[in-house]
Amino acid sequence: MSETSESKHAAADEQPDVAIGEQPPTEGIEADGIDVAAVPATAAGLPATAQGHFAVVNANGTLARGFGVVSSSRLAVGQYQVVFIQSVARSAFTATIGLTGSLGASPPGEIAVVGRAGLAAGVFVQTWNSSGVPADRAFHLHISS
């Protein structure tokens, strides 16, 4: 992240409870993990039984719809956790800001996605407005496992 981007994040009126670039700790049932049998990815690529999981998440963190997703939640302004039915630690993540319905135009912004620290079946998503300030945004997330 560039210094310009970092300074934009620091200028936010409402700061998250953790430093930029850090994730809040896991809590509750999700921290215990999900024990579903699945074929993991290997260094050679995905197996023939590979699956694509997805989640469409509202700006308030509630799950609009999905496949292979257990839960979603808003952790702080612009910070979300999405938990899937299997470990996604060796998977590929793709996310985009977008409305949860089939019509309309979403507000502009930025999005980043990474595995959830301490939760192999989880993904951590951050969203910002187009000025780089943390902001709640609906998004679409795809996992290739």
mmCIF file of C-alpha atoms in Angstrom:
data_model
loop_
_atom_site.group_PDB
_atom_site.id
_atom_site.type_symbol
_atom_site.label_atom_id
_atom_site.label_comp_id
_atom_site.label_asym_id
_atom_site.label_seq_id
_atom_site.Cartn_x
_atom_site.Cartn_y
_atom_site.Cartn_z
ATOM 1 C CA MET A 1 0.000 0.000 0.000
ATOM 2 C CA SER A 2 1.447 3.396 -0.878
ATOM 3 C CA GLU A 3 2.057 6.135 1.667
ATOM 4 C CA THR A 4 -0.648 8.210 -0.035
ATOM 5 C CA SER A 5 -3.149 5.418 0.424
ATOM 6 C CA GLU A 6 -2.116 4.911 4.041
ATOM 7 C CA SER A 7 -2.532 8.607 4.818
ATOM 8 C CA LYS A 8 -6.031 8.499 3.308
ATOM 9 C CA HIS A 9 -6.925 5.605 5.601
ATOM 10 C CA ALA A 10 -5.548 7.469 8.620
ATOM 11 C CA ALA A 11 -7.794 10.442 7.799
ATOM 12 C CA ALA A 12 -10.986 8.457 8.307
ATOM 13 C CA ASP A 13 -13.449 9.937 10.807
ATOM 14 C CA GLU A 14 -14.207 6.536 12.319
ATOM 15 C CA GLN A 15 -11.133 4.356 12.713
ATOM 16 C CA PRO A 16 -11.325 0.562 13.071
ATOM 17 C CA ASP A 17 -10.367 -0.929 16.442
ATOM 18 C CA VAL A 18 -7.188 -2.378 14.917
ATOM 19 C CA ALA A 19 -4.343 -0.823 12.979
ATOM 20 C CA ILE A 20 -4.544 -0.656 9.198
ATOM 21 C CA GLY A 21 -3.257 -3.912 7.773
ATOM 22 C CA GLU A 22 -4.120 -5.891 10.911
ATOM 23 C CA GLN A 23 -7.140 -8.107 11.460
ATOM 24 C CA PRO A 24 -9.221 -8.187 14.628
ATOM 25 C CA PRO A 25 -9.096 -11.510 16.509
ATOM 26 C CA THR A 26 -11.557 -14.301 15.731
ATOM 27 C CA GLU A 27 -14.359 -14.910 18.208
ATOM 28 C CA GLY A 28 -17.176 -17.343 18.834
ATOM 29 C CA ILE A 29 -18.065 -20.528 17.012
ATOM 30 C CA GLU A 30 -16.148 -19.594 13.838
ATOM 31 C CA ALA A 31 -12.868 -19.611 15.786
ATOM 32 C CA ASP A 32 -13.367 -23.326 16.486
ATOM 33 C CA GLY A 33 -13.215 -24.116 12.769
ATOM 34 C CA ILE A 34 -15.422 -26.062 10.419
ATOM 35 C CA ASP A 35 -14.819 -29.806 10.016
ATOM 36 C CA VAL A 36 -16.151 -30.686 6.579
ATOM 37 C CA ALA A 37 -14.358 -33.235 4.400
ATOM 38 C CA ALA A 38 -13.135 -31.667 1.171
ATOM 39 C CA VAL A 39 -10.316 -32.207 -1.290
ATOM 40 C CA PRO A 40 -7.708 -29.447 -0.800
ATOM 41 C CA ALA A 41 -5.736 -27.743 -3.536
ATOM 42 C CA THR A 42 -2.177 -28.936 -4.118
ATOM 43 C CA ALA A 43 0.976 -27.281 -5.408
ATOM 44 C CA ALA A 44 0.191 -28.885 -8.791
ATOM 45 C CA GLY A 45 -3.203 -27.191 -8.977
ATOM 46 C CA LEU A 46 -6.794 -27.959 -8.153
ATOM 47 C CA PRO A 47 -8.106 -31.532 -8.172
ATOM 48 C CA ALA A 48 -10.827 -32.698 -10.557
ATOM 49 C CA THR A 49 -13.285 -32.340 -7.667
ATOM 50 C CA ALA A 50 -12.500 -28.620 -7.257
ATOM 51 C CA GLN A 51 -15.372 -26.357 -6.328
ATOM 52 C CA GLY A 52 -16.186 -22.704 -6.629
ATOM 53 C CA HIS A 53 -17.796 -21.171 -3.566
ATOM 54 C CA PHE A 54 -19.272 -17.690 -3.460
ATOM 55 C CA ALA A 55 -20.845 -15.163 -1.145
ATOM 56 C CA VAL A 56 -22.811 -12.008 -1.875
ATOM 57 C CA VAL A 57 -22.658 -9.831 1.226
ATOM 58 C CA ASN A 58 -24.694 -6.741 2.140
ATOM 59 C CA ALA A 59 -22.917 -3.596 3.357
ATOM 60 C CA ASN A 60 -24.081 -4.374 6.920
ATOM 61 C CA GLY A 61 -22.312 -7.774 6.770
ATOM 62 C CA THR A 62 -25.367 -9.985 6.399
ATOM 63 C CA LEU A 63 -25.285 -12.717 3.792
ATOM 64 C CA ALA A 64 -27.544 -12.018 0.792
ATOM 65 C CA ARG A 65 -26.870 -15.394 -0.853
ATOM 66 C CA GLY A 66 -24.069 -17.836 -1.467
ATOM 67 C CA PHE A 67 -22.865 -21.356 -2.124
ATOM 68 C CA GLY A 68 -20.603 -23.205 0.304
ATOM 69 C CA VAL A 69 -20.718 -20.278 2.719
ATOM 70 C CA VAL A 70 -21.484 -20.713 6.430
ATOM 71 C CA SER A 71 -21.699 -17.107 7.609
ATOM 72 C CA SER A 72 -20.731 -13.501 7.013
ATOM 73 C CA SER A 73 -20.383 -10.628 9.454
ATOM 74 C CA ARG A 74 -19.257 -7.009 9.653
ATOM 75 C CA LEU A 75 -16.348 -6.639 12.099
ATOM 76 C CA ALA A 76 -15.822 -2.860 11.886
ATOM 77 C CA VAL A 77 -16.298 -0.082 9.337
ATOM 78 C CA GLY A 78 -15.275 -1.622 6.011
ATOM 79 C CA GLN A 79 -14.118 -4.911 7.581
ATOM 80 C CA TYR A 80 -15.880 -8.233 7.058
ATOM 81 C CA GLN A 81 -15.409 -11.922 7.786
ATOM 82 C CA VAL A 82 -16.856 -14.614 5.523
ATOM 83 C CA VAL A 83 -16.686 -18.264 6.620
ATOM 84 C CA PHE A 84 -16.953 -21.192 4.206
ATOM 85 C CA ILE A 85 -17.663 -24.923 4.681
ATOM 86 C CA GLN A 86 -14.037 -25.931 4.227
ATOM 87 C CA SER A 87 -10.540 -24.582 4.592
ATOM 88 C CA VAL A 88 -9.799 -21.932 1.991
ATOM 89 C CA ALA A 89 -6.190 -21.470 3.108
ATOM 90 C CA ARG A 90 -4.828 -22.762 -0.221
ATOM 91 C CA SER A 91 -7.560 -21.292 -2.404
ATOM 92 C CA ALA A 92 -7.768 -18.319 -4.749
ATOM 93 C CA PHE A 93 -9.911 -15.320 -3.750
ATOM 94 C CA THR A 94 -11.632 -12.830 -6.048
ATOM 95 C CA ALA A 95 -13.831 -9.992 -4.782
ATOM 96 C CA THR A 96 -15.556 -6.974 -6.223
ATOM 97 C CA ILE A 97 -17.736 -4.225 -4.830
ATOM 98 C CA GLY A 98 -21.298 -4.619 -6.068
ATOM 99 C CA LEU A 99 -24.924 -4.379 -5.069
ATOM 100 C CA THR A 100 -26.593 -7.545 -3.825
ATOM 101 C CA GLY A 101 -29.619 -7.182 -6.121
ATOM 102 C CA SER A 102 -29.794 -7.574 -9.871
ATOM 103 C CA LEU A 103 -30.412 -3.884 -10.710
ATOM 104 C CA GLY A 104 -28.764 -0.570 -9.969
ATOM 105 C CA ALA A 105 -25.252 0.788 -9.710
ATOM 106 C CA SER A 106 -23.060 0.351 -6.659
ATOM 107 C CA PRO A 107 -21.154 3.241 -5.098
ATOM 108 C CA PRO A 108 -17.505 3.431 -6.156
ATOM 109 C CA GLY A 109 -14.773 2.118 -3.927
ATOM 110 C CA GLU A 110 -11.944 -0.289 -3.393
ATOM 111 C CA ILE A 111 -11.806 -3.829 -2.010
ATOM 112 C CA ALA A 112 -9.121 -6.202 -0.716
ATOM 113 C CA VAL A 113 -9.444 -9.857 0.260
ATOM 114 C CA VAL A 114 -7.089 -12.198 2.110
ATOM 115 C CA GLY A 115 -7.342 -15.347 4.203
ATOM 116 C CA ARG A 116 -8.679 -14.820 7.733
ATOM 117 C CA ALA A 117 -5.946 -14.920 10.387
ATOM 118 C CA GLY A 118 -6.638 -17.787 12.799
ATOM 119 C CA LEU A 119 -9.507 -19.254 10.758
ATOM 120 C CA ALA A 120 -8.631 -21.597 7.877
ATOM 121 C CA ALA A 121 -12.221 -21.587 6.541
ATOM 122 C CA GLY A 122 -12.465 -17.790 6.699
ATOM 123 C CA VAL A 123 -11.755 -14.835 4.461
ATOM 124 C CA PHE A 124 -11.111 -11.249 5.588
ATOM 125 C CA VAL A 125 -12.482 -8.510 3.319
ATOM 126 C CA GLN A 126 -11.812 -4.775 3.579
ATOM 127 C CA THR A 127 -13.681 -2.071 1.648
ATOM 128 C CA TRP A 128 -13.005 1.642 1.191
ATOM 129 C CA ASN A 129 -14.706 4.518 -0.589
ATOM 130 C CA SER A 130 -13.030 5.948 -3.699
ATOM 131 C CA SER A 131 -11.017 8.345 -1.493
ATOM 132 C CA GLY A 132 -9.426 5.446 0.387
ATOM 133 C CA VAL A 133 -11.424 5.905 3.609
ATOM 134 C CA PRO A 134 -12.800 2.706 5.215
ATOM 135 C CA ALA A 135 -16.466 2.416 4.208
ATOM 136 C CA ASP A 136 -19.156 -0.237 4.328
ATOM 137 C CA ARG A 137 -19.747 -1.615 0.820
ATOM 138 C CA ALA A 138 -21.720 -4.613 -0.433
ATOM 139 C CA PHE A 139 -19.553 -7.088 -2.313
ATOM 140 C CA HIS A 140 -19.361 -10.331 -4.269
ATOM 141 C CA LEU A 141 -16.704 -12.871 -3.256
ATOM 142 C CA HIS A 142 -15.637 -15.992 -5.174
ATOM 143 C CA ILE A 143 -13.412 -18.761 -3.817
ATOM 144 C CA SER A 144 -11.778 -21.344 -6.064
ATOM 145 C CA SER A 145 -11.001 -24.419 -3.958
#
